[in-house]
XYZ file of C-alpha atoms in Angstrom:
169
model
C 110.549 121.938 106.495
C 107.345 120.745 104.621
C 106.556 122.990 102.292
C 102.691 123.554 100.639
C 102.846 125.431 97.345
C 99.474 126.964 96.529
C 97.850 125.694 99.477
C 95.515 127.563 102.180
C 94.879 125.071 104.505
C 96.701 124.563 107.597
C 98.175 121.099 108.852
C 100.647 120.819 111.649
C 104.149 120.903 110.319
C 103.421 122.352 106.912
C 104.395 125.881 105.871
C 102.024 127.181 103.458
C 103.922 128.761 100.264
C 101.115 131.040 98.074
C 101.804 133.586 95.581
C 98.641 135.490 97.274
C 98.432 136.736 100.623
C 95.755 135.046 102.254
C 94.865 134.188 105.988
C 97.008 131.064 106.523
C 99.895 131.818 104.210
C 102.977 131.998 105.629
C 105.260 133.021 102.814
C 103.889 135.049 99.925
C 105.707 134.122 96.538
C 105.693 132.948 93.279
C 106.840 129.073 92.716
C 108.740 130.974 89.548
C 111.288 132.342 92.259
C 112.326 129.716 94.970
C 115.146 131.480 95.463
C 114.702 132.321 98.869
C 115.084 128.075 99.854
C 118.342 127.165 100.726
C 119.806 123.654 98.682
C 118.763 120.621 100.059
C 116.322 122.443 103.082
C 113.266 121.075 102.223
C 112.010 117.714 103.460
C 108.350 117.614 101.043
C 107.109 119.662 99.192
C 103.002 119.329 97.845
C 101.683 121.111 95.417
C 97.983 120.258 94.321
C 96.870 122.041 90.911
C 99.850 124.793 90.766
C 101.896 123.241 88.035
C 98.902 124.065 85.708
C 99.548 127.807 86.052
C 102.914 127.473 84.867
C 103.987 129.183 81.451
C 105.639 126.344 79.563
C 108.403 127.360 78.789
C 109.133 127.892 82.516
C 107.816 124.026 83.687
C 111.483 122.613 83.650
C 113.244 125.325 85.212
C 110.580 124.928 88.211
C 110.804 121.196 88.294
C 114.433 121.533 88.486
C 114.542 124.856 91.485
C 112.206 122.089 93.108
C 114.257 119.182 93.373
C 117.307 121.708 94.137
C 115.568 122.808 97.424
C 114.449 119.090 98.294
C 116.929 117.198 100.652
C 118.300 114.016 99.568
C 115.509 111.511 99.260
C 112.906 114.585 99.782
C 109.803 114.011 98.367
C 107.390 115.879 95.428
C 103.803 115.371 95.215
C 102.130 116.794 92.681
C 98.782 117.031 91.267
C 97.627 118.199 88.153
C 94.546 118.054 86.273
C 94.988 115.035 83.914
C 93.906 115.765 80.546
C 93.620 112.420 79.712
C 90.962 111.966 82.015
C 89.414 115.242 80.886
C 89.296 115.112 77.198
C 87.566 111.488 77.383
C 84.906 112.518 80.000
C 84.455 115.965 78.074
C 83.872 114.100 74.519
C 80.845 111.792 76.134
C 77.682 111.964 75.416
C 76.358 111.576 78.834
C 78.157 114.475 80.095
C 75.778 117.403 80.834
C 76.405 120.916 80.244
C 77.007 121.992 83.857
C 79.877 118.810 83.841
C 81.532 119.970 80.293
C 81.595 123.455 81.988
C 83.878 122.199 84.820
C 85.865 120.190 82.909
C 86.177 123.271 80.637
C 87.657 125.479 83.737
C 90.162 122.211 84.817
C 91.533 123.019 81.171
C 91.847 127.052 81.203
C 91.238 127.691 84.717
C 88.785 129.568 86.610
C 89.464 132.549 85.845
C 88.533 134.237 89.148
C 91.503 135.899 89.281
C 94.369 137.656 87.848
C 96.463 133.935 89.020
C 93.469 131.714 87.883
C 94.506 130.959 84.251
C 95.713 127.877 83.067
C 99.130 127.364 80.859
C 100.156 123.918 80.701
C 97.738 120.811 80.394
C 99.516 118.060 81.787
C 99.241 113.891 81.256
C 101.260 111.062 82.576
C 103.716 111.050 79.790
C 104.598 114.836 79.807
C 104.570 114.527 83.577
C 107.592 111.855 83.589
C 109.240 112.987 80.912
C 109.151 116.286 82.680
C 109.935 114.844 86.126
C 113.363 112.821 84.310
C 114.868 115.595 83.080
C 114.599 117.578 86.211
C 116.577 114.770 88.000
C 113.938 112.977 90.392
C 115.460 109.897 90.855
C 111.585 108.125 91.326
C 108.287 109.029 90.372
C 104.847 106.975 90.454
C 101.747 107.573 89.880
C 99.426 107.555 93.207
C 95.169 107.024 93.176
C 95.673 110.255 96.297
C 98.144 111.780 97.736
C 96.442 111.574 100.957
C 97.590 114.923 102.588
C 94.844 117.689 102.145
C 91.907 117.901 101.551
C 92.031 119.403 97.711
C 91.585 119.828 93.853
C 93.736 116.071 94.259
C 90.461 114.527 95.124
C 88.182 116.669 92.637
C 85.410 114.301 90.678
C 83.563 115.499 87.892
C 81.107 112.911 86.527
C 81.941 110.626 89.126
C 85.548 110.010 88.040
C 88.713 111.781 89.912
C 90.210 114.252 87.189
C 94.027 114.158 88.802
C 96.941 113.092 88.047
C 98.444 112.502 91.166
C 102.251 111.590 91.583
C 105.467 111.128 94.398
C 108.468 112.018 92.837
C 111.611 111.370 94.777
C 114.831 113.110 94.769
């Protein structure tokens, strides 16, 4: 099984994983509880701008239920909005007000909905350190992930705002 957390958008082979129930979602949950996937069932799993949404204090435990479910050599890809990137495009002077506003919502979320609120703001360093200790084996960072079409590939100011990485199990 591939698995798409978060995602809405079909693609043969892919099971779409959401914690709302929307048209293409094939199991409604919460990536809080992956309870219901067997050890070592899961083949991928990709999960663009999810890990965001994520209390702290629960990001480890996650990372961990993740790479329980992946099958040997299964593969994570992850994006997150990469504050890095953020901060220094949110601090220049060229950046307009409509451009500081969406890199304002990439930091706290949307806000849309009840789910649209961000917890976590992630980098590259807090990303591997956080990948490590939940036992991926390999992780590097990508320029796309190359699967959907998604927040991955989202641009503000003319520069990609994700951190985009494969971690292996």
């Amino acid at each position: 099984m591939k698995l798409h957390i978060g995602g809405e958008e079909t693609k043969e082979g892919w099971t779409i994983f959401n914690i709302q129930k929307k048209k293409h979602v094939d199991i409604v949950g919460s990536l809080e509880d992956l309870s219901q996937f067997s050890e070592n069932s899961i083949e991928q799993i990709y999960a663009s701008h999810v890990f965001e949404h994520v209390k702290i204090a629960n990001c480890l435990k996650i990372l961990k239920d993740i790479h329980r479910i992946l099958e040997k050599d299964g593969k994570l890809l992850i994006s997150v909005p990469d504050m890095d990137i953020i901060f220094r495009l949110f601090i220049n002077p060229k950046a307009t007000t409509n451009v500081k506003f969406l890199l304002m919502k990439m930091v706290f979320g949307g806000q849309v909905d009840n789910h649209d609120f961000h917890y976590f703001g992630w980098n590259y360093e807090f990303m591997v350190d956080f990948l490590a200790k939940a036992n991926f084996s390999k992780f590097k960072r990508v320029e796309s992930l190359e699967v959907f079409k998604d927040t991955s590939e989202l641009k503000a100011y003319g520069h990609k705002i994700s951190l985009n990485m494969i971690a292996v199990k």
